Structures are given as structure tokens and as C-alpha cells.
XYZ file of C-alpha atoms in Angstrom:
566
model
C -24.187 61.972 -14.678
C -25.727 60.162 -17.252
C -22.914 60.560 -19.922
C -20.273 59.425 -17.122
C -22.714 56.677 -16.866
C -22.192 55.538 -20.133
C -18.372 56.202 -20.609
C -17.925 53.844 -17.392
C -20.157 51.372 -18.839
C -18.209 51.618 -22.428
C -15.226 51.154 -20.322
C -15.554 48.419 -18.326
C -17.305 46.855 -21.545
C -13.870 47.386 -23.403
C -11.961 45.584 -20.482
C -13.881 42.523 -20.332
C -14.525 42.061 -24.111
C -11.307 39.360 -25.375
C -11.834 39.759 -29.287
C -10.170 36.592 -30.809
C -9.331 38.838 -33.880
C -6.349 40.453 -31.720
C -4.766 37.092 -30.898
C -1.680 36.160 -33.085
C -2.476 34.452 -36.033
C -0.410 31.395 -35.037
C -2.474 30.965 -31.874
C -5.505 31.097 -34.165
C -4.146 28.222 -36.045
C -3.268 26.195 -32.881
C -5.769 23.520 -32.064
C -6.811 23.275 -28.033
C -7.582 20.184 -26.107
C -8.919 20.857 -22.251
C -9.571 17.452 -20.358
C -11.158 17.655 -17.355
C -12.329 15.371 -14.640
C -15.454 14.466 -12.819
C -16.995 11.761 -9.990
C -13.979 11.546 -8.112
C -10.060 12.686 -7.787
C -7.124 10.326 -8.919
C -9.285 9.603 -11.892
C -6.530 9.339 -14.066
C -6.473 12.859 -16.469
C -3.410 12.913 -16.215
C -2.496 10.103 -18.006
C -5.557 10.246 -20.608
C -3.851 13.844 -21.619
C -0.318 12.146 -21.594
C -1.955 9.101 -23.403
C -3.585 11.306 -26.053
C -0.416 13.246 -26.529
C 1.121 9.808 -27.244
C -0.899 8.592 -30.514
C -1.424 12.342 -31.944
C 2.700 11.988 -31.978
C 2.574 9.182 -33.587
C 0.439 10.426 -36.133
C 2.657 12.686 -36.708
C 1.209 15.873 -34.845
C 3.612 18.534 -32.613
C 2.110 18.227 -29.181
C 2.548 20.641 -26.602
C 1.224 19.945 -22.594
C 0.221 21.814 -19.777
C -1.502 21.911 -16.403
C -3.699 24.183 -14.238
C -3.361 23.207 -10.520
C -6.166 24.897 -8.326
C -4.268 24.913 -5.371
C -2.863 28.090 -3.864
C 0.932 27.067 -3.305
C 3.271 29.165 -5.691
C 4.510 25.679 -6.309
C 4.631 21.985 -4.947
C 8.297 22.290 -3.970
C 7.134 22.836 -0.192
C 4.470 20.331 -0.156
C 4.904 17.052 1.443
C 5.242 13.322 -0.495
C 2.878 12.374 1.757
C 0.055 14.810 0.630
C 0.912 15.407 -2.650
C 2.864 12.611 -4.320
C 6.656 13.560 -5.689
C 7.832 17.137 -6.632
C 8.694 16.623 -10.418
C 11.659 19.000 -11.756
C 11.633 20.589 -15.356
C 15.192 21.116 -17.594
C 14.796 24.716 -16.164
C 13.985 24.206 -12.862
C 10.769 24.335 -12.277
C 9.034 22.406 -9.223
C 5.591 21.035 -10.556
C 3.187 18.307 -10.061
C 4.319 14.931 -11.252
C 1.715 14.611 -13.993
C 4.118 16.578 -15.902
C 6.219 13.613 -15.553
C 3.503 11.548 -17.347
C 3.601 14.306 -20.310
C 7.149 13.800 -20.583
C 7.367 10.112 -20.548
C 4.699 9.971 -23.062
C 5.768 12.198 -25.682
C 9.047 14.126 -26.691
C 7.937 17.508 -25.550
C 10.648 18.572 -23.374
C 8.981 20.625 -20.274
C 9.091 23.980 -18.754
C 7.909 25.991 -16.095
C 5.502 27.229 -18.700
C 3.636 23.762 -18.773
C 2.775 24.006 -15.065
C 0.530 26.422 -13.195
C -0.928 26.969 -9.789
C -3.702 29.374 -8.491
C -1.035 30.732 -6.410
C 1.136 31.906 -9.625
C -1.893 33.228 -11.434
C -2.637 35.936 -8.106
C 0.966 36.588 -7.855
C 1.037 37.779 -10.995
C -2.107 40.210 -10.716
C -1.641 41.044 -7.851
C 1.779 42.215 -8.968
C 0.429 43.581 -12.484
C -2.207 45.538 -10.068
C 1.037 47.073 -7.742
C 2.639 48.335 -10.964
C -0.885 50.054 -12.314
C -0.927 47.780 -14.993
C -4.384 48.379 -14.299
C -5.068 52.086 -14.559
C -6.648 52.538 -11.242
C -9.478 50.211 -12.393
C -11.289 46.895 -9.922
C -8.977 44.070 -10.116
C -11.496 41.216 -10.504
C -11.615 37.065 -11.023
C -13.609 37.957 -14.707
C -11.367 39.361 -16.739
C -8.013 39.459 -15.130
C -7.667 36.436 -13.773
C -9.499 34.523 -16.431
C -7.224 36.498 -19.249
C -4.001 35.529 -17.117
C -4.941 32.513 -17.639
C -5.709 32.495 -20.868
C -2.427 34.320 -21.699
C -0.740 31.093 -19.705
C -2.118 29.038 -22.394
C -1.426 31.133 -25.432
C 2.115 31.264 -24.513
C 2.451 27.357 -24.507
C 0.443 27.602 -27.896
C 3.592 28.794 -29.502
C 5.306 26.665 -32.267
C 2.688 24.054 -31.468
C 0.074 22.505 -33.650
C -1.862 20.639 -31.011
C -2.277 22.055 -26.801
C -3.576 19.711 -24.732
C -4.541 21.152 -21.451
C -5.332 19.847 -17.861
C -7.603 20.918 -15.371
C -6.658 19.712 -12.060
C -9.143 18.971 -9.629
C -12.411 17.509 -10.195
C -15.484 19.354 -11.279
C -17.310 21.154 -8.822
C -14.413 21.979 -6.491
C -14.789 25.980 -5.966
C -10.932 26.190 -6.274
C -11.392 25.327 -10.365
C -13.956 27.420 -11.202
C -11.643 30.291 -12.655
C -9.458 27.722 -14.913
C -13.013 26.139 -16.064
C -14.079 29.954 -16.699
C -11.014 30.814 -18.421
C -11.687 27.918 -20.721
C -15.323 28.059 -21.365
C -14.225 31.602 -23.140
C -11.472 29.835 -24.586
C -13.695 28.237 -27.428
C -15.110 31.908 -27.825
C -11.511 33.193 -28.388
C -10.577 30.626 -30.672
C -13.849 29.187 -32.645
C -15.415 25.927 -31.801
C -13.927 24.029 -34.772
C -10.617 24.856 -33.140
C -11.487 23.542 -29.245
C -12.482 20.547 -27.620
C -13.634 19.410 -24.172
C -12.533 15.863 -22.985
C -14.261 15.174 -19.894
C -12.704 11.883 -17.669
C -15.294 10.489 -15.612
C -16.150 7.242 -13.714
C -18.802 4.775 -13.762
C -19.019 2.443 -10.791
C -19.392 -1.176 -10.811
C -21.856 -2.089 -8.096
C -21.027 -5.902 -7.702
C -24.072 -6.854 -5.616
C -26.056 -5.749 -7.971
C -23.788 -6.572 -11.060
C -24.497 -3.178 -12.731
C -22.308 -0.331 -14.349
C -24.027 3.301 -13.005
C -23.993 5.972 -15.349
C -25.588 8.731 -12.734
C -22.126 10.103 -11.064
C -20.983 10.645 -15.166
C -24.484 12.220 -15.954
C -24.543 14.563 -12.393
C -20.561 15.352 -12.837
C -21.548 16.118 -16.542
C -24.384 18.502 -15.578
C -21.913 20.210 -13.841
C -20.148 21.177 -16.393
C -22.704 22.225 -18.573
C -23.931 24.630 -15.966
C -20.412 26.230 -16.238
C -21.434 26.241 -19.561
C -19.288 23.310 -20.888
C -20.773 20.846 -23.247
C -18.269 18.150 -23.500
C -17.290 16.920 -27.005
C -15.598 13.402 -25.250
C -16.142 11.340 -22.482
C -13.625 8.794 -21.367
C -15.645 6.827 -19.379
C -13.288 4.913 -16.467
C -14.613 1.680 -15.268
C -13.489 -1.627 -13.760
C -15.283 -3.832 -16.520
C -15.978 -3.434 -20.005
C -18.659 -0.883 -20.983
C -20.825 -2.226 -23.553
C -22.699 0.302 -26.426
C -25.881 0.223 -24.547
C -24.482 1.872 -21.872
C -22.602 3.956 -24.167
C -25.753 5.448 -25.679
C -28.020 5.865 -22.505
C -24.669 8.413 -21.119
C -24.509 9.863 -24.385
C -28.376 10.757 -24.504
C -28.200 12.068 -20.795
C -25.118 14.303 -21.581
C -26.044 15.356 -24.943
C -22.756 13.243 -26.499
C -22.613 11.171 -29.051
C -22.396 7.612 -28.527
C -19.311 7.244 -30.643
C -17.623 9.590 -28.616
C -18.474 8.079 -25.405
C -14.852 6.022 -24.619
C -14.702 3.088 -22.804
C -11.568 3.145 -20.260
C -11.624 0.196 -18.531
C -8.640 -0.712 -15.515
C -5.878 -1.782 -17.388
C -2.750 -3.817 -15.897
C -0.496 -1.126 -16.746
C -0.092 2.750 -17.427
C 1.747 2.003 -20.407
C -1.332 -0.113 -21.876
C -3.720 3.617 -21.730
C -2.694 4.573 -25.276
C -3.108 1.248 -26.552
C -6.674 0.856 -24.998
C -7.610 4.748 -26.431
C -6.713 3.500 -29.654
C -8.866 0.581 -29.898
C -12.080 3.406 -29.078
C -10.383 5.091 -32.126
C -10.142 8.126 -29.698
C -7.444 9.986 -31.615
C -8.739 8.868 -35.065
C -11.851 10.604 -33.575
C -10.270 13.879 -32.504
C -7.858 14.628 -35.400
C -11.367 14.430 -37.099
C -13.403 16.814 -35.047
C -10.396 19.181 -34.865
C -9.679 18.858 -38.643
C -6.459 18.242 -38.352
C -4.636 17.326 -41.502
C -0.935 15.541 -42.309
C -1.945 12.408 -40.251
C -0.457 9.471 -40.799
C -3.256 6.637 -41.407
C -2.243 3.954 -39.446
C -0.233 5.083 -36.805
C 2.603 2.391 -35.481
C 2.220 1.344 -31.372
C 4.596 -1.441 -31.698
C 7.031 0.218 -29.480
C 3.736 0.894 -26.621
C 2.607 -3.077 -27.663
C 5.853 -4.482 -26.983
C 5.864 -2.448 -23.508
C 3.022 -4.008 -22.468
C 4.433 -7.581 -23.890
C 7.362 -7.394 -21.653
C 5.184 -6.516 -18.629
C 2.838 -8.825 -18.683
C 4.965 -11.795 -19.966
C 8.611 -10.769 -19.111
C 11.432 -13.375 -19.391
C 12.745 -12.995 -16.411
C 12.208 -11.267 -12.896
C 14.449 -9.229 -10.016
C 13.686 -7.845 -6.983
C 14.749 -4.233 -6.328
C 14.988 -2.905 -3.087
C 14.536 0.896 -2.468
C 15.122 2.339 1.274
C 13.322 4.997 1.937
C 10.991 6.918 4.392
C 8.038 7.371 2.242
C 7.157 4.135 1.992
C 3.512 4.149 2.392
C 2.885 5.816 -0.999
C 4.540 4.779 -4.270
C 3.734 8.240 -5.524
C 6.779 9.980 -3.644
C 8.701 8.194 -5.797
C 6.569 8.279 -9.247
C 9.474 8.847 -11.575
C 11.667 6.593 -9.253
C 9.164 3.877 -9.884
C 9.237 4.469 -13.472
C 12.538 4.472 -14.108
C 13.225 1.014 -12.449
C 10.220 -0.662 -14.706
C 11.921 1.072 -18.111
C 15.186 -0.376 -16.991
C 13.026 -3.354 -16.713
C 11.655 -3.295 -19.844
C 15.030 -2.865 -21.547
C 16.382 -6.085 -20.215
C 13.350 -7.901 -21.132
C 12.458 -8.344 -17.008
C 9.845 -7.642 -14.935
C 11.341 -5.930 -11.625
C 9.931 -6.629 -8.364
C 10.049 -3.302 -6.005
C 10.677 -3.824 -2.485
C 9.853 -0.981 -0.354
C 11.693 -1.015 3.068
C 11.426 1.810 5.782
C 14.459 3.143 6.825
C 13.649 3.653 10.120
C 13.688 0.137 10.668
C 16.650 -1.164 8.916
C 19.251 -1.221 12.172
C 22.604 -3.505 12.791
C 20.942 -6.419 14.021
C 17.837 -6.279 11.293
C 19.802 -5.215 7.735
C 20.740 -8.693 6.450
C 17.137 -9.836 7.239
C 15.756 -7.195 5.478
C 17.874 -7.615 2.241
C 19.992 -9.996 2.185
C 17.128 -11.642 -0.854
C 17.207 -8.626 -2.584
C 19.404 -8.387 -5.963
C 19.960 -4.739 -5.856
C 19.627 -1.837 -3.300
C 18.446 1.597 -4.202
C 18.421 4.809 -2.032
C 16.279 7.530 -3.565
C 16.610 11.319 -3.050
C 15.285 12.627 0.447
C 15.428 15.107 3.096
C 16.039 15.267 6.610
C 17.909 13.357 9.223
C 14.759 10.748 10.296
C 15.815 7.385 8.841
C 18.919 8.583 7.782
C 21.275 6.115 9.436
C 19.316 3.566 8.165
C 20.125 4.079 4.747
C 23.733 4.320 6.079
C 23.442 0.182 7.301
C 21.581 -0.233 3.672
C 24.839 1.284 2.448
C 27.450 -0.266 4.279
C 25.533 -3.783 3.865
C 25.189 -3.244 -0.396
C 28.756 -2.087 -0.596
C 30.552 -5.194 1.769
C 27.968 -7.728 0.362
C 28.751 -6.824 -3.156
C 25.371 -5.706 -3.698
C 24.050 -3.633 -6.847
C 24.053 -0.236 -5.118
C 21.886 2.974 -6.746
C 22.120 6.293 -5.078
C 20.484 8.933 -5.854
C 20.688 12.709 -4.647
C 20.279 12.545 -0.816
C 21.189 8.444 -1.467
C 24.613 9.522 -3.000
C 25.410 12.256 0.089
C 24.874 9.730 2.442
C 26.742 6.715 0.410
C 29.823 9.442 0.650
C 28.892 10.025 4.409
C 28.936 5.698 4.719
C 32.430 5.690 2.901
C 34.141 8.071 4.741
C 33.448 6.586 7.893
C 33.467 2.759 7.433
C 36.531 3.524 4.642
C 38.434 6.491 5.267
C 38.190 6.378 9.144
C 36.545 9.330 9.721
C 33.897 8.088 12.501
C 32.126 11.706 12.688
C 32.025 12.348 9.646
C 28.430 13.716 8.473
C 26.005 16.156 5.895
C 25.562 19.938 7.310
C 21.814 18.903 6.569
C 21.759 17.401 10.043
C 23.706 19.897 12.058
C 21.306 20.780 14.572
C 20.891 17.101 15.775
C 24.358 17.044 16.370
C 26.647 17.899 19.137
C 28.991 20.918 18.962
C 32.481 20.306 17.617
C 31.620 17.936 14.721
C 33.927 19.299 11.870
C 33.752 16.492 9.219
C 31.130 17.761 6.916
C 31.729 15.148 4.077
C 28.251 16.536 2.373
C 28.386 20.658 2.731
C 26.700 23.737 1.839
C 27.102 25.452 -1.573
C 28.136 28.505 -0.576
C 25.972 30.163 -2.441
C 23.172 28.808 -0.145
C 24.538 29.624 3.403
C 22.636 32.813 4.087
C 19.665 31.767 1.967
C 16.227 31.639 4.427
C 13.378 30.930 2.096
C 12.806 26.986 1.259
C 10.773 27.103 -1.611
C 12.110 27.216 -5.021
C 15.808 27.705 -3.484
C 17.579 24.472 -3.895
C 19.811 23.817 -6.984
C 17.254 23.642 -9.563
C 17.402 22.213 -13.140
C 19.187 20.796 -15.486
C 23.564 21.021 -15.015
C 26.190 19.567 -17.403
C 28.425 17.077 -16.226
C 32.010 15.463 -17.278
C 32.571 12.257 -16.953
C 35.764 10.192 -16.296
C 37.570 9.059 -19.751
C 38.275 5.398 -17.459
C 34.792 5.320 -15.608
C 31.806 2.942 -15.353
C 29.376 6.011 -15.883
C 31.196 6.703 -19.101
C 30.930 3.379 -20.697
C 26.815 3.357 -19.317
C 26.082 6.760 -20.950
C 28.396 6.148 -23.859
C 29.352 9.824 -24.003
C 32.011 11.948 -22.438
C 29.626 15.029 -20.933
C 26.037 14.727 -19.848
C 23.247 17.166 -18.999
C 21.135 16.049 -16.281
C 18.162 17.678 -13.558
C 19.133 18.570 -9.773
C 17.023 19.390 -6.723
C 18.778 19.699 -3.764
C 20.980 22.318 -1.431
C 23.929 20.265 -0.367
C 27.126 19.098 -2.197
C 30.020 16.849 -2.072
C 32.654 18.740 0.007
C 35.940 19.242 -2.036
C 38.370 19.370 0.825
C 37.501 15.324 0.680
C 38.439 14.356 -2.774
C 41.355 13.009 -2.332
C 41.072 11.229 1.015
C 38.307 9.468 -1.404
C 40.119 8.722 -3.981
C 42.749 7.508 -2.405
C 40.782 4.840 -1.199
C 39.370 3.634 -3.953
C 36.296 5.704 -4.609
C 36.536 7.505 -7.840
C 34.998 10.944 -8.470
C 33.944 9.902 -11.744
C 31.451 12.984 -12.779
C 32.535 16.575 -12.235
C 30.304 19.473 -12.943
C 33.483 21.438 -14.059
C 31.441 24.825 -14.556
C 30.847 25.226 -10.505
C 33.734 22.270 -9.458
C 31.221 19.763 -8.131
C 30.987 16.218 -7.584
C 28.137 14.832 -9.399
C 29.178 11.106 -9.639
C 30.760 8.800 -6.692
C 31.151 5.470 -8.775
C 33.274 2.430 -6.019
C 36.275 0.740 -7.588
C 36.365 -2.992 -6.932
C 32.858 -3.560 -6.786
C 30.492 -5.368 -9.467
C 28.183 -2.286 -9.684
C 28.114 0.732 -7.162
C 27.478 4.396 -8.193
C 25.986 7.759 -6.749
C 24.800 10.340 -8.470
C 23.856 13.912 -7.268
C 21.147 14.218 -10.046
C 18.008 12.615 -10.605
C 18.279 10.728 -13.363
C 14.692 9.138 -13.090
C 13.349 12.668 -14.636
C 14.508 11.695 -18.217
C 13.502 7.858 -18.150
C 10.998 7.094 -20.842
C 9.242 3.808 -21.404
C 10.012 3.908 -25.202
C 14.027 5.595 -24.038
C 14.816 3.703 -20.784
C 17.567 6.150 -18.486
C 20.840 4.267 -19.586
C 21.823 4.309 -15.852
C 18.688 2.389 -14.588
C 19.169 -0.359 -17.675
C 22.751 -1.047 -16.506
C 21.302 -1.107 -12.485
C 18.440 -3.081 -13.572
C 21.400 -5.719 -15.777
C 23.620 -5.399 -12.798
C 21.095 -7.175 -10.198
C 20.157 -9.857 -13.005
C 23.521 -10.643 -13.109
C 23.937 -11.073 -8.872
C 20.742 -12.776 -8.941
C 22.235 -15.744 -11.651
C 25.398 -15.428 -9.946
């Protein structure tokens, strides 16, 4: 008994024990940045870890991203707006949280479905592992298997890149974290301290009545951590005024940092002003030293992030936007959306005004009211048949007013479904997405099934995913915008254009003017004899950048300016 004793205790000692002398030596050499948050959710890691990504880039550093989200969903495809802000849709097709959108604006790294990952994934991939006997037989446990499926998560990003900058959703303390915070904390083991860092995003409140900045929610959130056993190397202390270096040093003696690397975040008037602010704490200048990294370039340029901020806060200029939709009460169902318009913005030197306008309101006798001020009308991507006949009247009213008109996704099916009714005399005609509201004998499905999808049952992660290449029309208003001939851009949605309608459209004076020629789809409805009015099945918001405004929401964005001086 004894000696069995000791071969099971060898064994299991052999299972847990993660050597950093077996990882690949390129992993070895990759430097690891975790941020993680504390006090309270929405803090904004996100865009610290986007921010960060930003001035390491410009000094010259190959960034790579990712996030850990603790919840249990496989993915946030099935999730509502409404709980957890906009689904966000990688080059391959990945569903993920829309911070990856902030990585991508921020930087150049081009995301995958490597860069985001749930709770749900990592189980689903033990669990799987343990089905196959991956596992010889032995207990399938949180420490090491999920903690090393984790960790493998991370390594695999850590390819080809010289800097991984990770993020821990959630806030500290949450139980649902505990294995990514876990999986981290042996991280630094794995890899040697000189080659890891903790960034810990934290608030300090600003108690007006008393006119004080409170450092206790940073020092409890703080002590949280350490009892993990995480010592952060960085704070980034959020606040709503200045914090001034007396404060600085009392949170850095009560969390054992030092008072140089305590960083002052205070509100600023714009996302786009974050990496500016960081850089006047000298955060990166800071972490390139701690990490040792070398072939930095001194003095980093931000004139392209300075003049961003320029235009915002002093534009020349100003339109008003309006976008009909159903999720109106939060702006972050349509994060990229919002984005997008403000880059378009940007490149015309104009501040745009955003108008949000429920659907479900906008009927015959209320749609001039509701934009008649408006200088151009935008209907985002969607699903489901509530407010969808508003959008219709927003439709109708943009293309017979002369209107700017944007469609996008669910916004181009239904300005086809507008056009062939109200145009091509086709009173019933309809999308398949709303069949069961209907009444039997409706046969003018304008926006159809791909057939591909008719006997599919499963909603999550079903759609057409990803990014598609698309021709565009030698004679067409989308090929002068994009200045090329064939594009590449992301999808996320189950219903198409129908075909048998093409020419009934054309013939009327809508052209088809963007064909995804590989599967014979309609990607692009672009309205002849009209200033500016175009539908696109994509989502063209995805590959907006402050610094490399979408081309399509810069012509939009000109478009209104010139209806508002006309």
C-alpha cells in the first residue's frame, strides 16, 4: 500500500507540475501583459488594454490581444444587445464580445477566434479532451486542466508576437474569474517575472460632499488580488478629477506599488483621448522598461490620436445622423455602428450628431416629424419582425425625400423589401425572417433563405459568419467609394437577397452593384437617381478605425454635409 501510495502521489505530482522549460522557446521570449479590473464593472479594461496596445505600436512593438470572458455561453452570438452590448464578428467568423472591437480599432492586429474566450469554450474543450481519454482515466479537475487550457489559450496567441496583452473580464472577486486569475497567477511562474506583468484598472470615487478622492475600494479590490496571490506591477487609477501624487503615494504604500506606477486615468471627453492621457503618465515608457523590451522608438508620434481628439472637440462643422433602430436605449448594441459614424466624422473634419429613433414609433402619420431635420438616415443590422415596418416608413421617407440613406445587413433586406413594394408593385412582398407573423399564401419573399440554412435548427454560431469577397460594379457608386474593383468584407446574418428578383430590380432603377460571385449573392443594393442611397449585406462598421475611417461611412458622413448645405 505504501509504495502505491507514493507512485499515486508521484503521479498526480507529474500532472500538476507546468515546467516552463518545456514551453517553446518563442513563447519564452514573448512578453505577457494581464490587465485586470477591480471596484466596479464597465471600468474601462477594455480600452486601457486597447489603449496600451496603441502606443507599444507606435513604438514600434508587434502587439497581439486577447480576452477571457467568465461567462458560461460558448459565445455571445445568442446573447441579447440589451444585456450584453453588440455581438462583434472576427475576419473568420467568430462571435465575441465587442471589446475585441476596441483591440482592433486601436491597433493593426487583425482578430480571430483565438483572441476571444469564454468559460463555456474552456469546459467544452475538457470536457471533450476527458470523453476522448485524453486523460488516462485520471480526476478531471479546475487545477491543472482547466488552468493549463487556459494557459495553452494564451500560448497559442503568443505566436509570432513580441508583446500579449491579455484581459480578464469581470471584476475581481466575481467567483466566475477565479480560474482565468489562477491560470495567470502561474503564468508568471511559467514564464519568469521579468517576462509578466499585472495591470490592475481600478476606481477611486469622488465624494463631492465631502470634496475627497477615496482610495479604500482600490486598496480592498487590490487586497483581493493579492490574496489570489497577485501583486500588481500597475495601477490605472480611474477617477472623475485629477489625482494628485499624494494620493498617488498613500495607494501605492497600501498596495505595495510604487508611486510612479500608480496612473492617473481621469474621465476624458473621448475614447480616442485614453492613449493620449496614458502617455502623459509615461505608462508605456514605463512598461517597455519593466518588461525590458528593446527596439523602441524614443519618442513615439500620436499626432494621428492628437488630431482625433482636435477634430472632436473643435470640429469645423456638425451633422445630425439619424439611426432607426430597436435598441435604442443602449448605444452599446451598436458600438462599432457608433464608431464608424464618428471616424467618418473625423475624416470630413465634422463632428456628427447621432439621433437615435425607435422604430416602433416611426408610423405614416409620425415619419416626417421624426426626421424630416435629420441630414442622413441610417438603418443598422437587426433581427426580428418588432419595429420592422418602421424602418420600412424610415425607408420609403429617405428614399422619396432624397435623403442620405445607409443600410446595413437587416437595414439593406428591408430597403429591398421597401423597393419592391413602393417601386416594383409588389404590395406583399416580404423577408422569410417574418413568416410566421404572416398569413398563408404570401409568396413574394424578396429577402430568402440560403439554402444552405433551411433545415439548420441550432441559432448559435449558424448564421453566415465572417469575412466574404465581393465584386463590385465597373459603373457603380460603391466602386468609386472603395476605389477598388473587389472587396473583402464581415457578414452575420441567415437571409439573402432572393435572385429570382434581380431583374424586376434592376429594371427599375435599383442596381445590384456588389455580387459575391463565389456563392451568386447580392451584397450591394446602391438606388440610381438618388444623391446617395446604398445597402449593403455586410457590416462594414467592423473594419472602421479612427486612424483608417470605413471609406463607406466617410462618403455617408460627406453625403449628409452636402444635404445639410444644400
Amino acid at each position: 500500500m505504501p509504495g502505491k501510495a507514493r507512485r499515486a502521489k508521484k503521479a498526480t505530482s507529474k500532472a500538476t507540475v507546468h515546467k516552463s522549460s518545456r514551453l517553446p522557446t518563442k513563447v519564452l521570449e514573448t512578453k505577457y501583459i494581464f490587465v485586470t479590473g477591480g471596484v466596479v464593472s464597465s471600468i474601462g479594461k477594455g480600452l486601457t488594454a486597447a489603449s496600451l496596445g496603441a502606443l507599444l505600436e507606435a513604438r514600434g512593438h508587434k502587439v497581439s490581444m486577447m480576452e477571457f470572458d467568465p461567462y458560461l455561453n460558448v459565445d455571445p452570438g445568442t446573447m441579447s444587445p440589451f444585456q450584453h452590448g453588440e455581438v462583434y464578428v472576427t475576419e473568420d467568423g467568430a462571435e465575441t464580445d465587442l471589446d475585441l472591437g476596441h483591440y482592433e480599432r486601436f491597433t493593426s492586429m487583425v482578430a480571430s477566434r483565438a483572441n476571444s474566450v469564454t468559460t463555456g469554450q474552456i469546459y467544452e474543450q475538457v470536457i471533450a479532451k476527458e470523453r476522448r481519454g485524453d486523460y488516462l482515466g485520471g480526476t478531471v479537475q479546475v487545477i491543472p486542466h482547466i488552468t493549463d487550457e487556459i494557459k495553452s489559450r494564451i500560448f497559442d496567441v503568443a505566436q509570432g508576437a513580441e508583446v500579449v496583452i491579455v484581459e480578464i473580464g469581470g471584476t475581481v472577486g466575481d467567483i466566475e474569474s477565479l480560474p482565468f486569475l489562477e491560470a495567470i497567477r502561474q503564468m508568471r511562474v511559467d514564464v519568469g517575472h521579468e517576462h509578466c506583468i499585472f495591470v490592475h484598472v481600478t476606481y477611486v470615487p469622488y465624494i463631492r460632499v465631502a470634496g475627497e478622492l477615496k482610495s479604500k475600494p482600490t486598496q480592498h479590490s487590490v487586497k483581493e488580488l493579492r490574496e489570489i496571490g497577485i501583486q500588481p506591477d500597475f495601477l490605472i487609477c480611474r477617477s472623475e478629477v485629477p489625482i494628485d501624487h499624494n494620493l498617488k503615494s498613500k495607494i501605492g504604500l497600501f498596495c505595495s506599488v510604487r508611486p510612479e506606477n500608480v496612473i492617473a486615468a481621469v474621465d476624458a471627453s473621448t475614447i480616442y483621448e485614453v492613449p493620449l492621457v496614458l502617455s502623459n503618465e509615461r505608462f508605456d515608457e514605463k512598461v517597455v522598461g519593466r518588461l525590458g523590451l528593446h527596439r523602441e522608438i524614443a519618442t513615439p508620434s500620436l499626432d494621428g490620436w492628437q488630431r482625433i481628439v482636435n477634430v472632436l472637440k473643435e470640429p469645423k462643422q456638425e451633422v445630425t445622423i439619424g439611426i432607426v433602430g430597436k435598441y435604442v436605449d443602449l448605444t452599446e448594441s451598436y458600438k462599432s455602428l457608433n464608431e464608424a459614424i464618428v471616424h467618418g466624422g473625423i475624416a470630413n473634419n465634422t463632428k456628427v450628431k447621432i439621433e437615435y429613433i425607435d422604430s416602433e414609433t416611426v408610423e405614416k402619420s409620425t415619419v416626417a416629424s421624426l426626421l424630416s431635420h435629420v441630414q442622413g438616415i441610417l438603418v443598422p443590422g437587426g433581427f426580428g419582425e418588432r419595429g420592422a415596418e418602421g424602418k420600412v416608413l424610415a425607408i420609403q421617407f429617405a428614399r422619396e425625400q432624397q435623403i442620405p440613406f445607409f443600410g446595413i445587413c437587416f437595414g439593406m433586406q428591408l430597403a429591398a423589401v421597401e423597393f419592391a413594394r413602393h417601386v416594383c408593385g409588389i404590395p406583399d412582398a416580404t423577408s422569410r425572417e417574418f413568416a410566421l407573423g404572416l398569413k398563408r399564401g404570401v409568396r413574394n419573399f424578396v429577402i430568402d433563405f440560403m439554402e444552405e440554412q433551411k433545415n439548420i435548427k441550432d441559432l448559435g454560431g449558424t448564421m453566415r459568419l465572417g469575412a466574404y469577397d465581393c465584386h463590385l460594379q465597373s459603373n457603380s457608386l460603391v466602386r468609386t467609394i472603395y476605389g477598388a474593383d473587389m472587396i473583402r468584407e464581415r457578414h452575420r446574418h441567415r437571409y439573402e437577397f432572393n435572385n429570382k428578383y434581380r431583374g424586376l430590380f434592376e429594371k427599375h432603377g435599383m442596381n445590384l452593384s456588389g455580387i459575391c460571385r463565389d456563392r451568386d449573392l447580392v451584397e450591394i443594393l446602391e438606388l440610381r437617381d438618388h444623391p446617395w442611397f446604398i445597402g449593403v449585406q455586410f457590416h462594414p462598421e467592423f473594419k472602421s478605425k479612427p486612424l483608417i475611417p470605413h471609406p463607406l461611412f466617410t462618403s455617408f458622413v460627406q453625403a449628409a454635409l452636402q444635404a445639410r448645405k444644400g
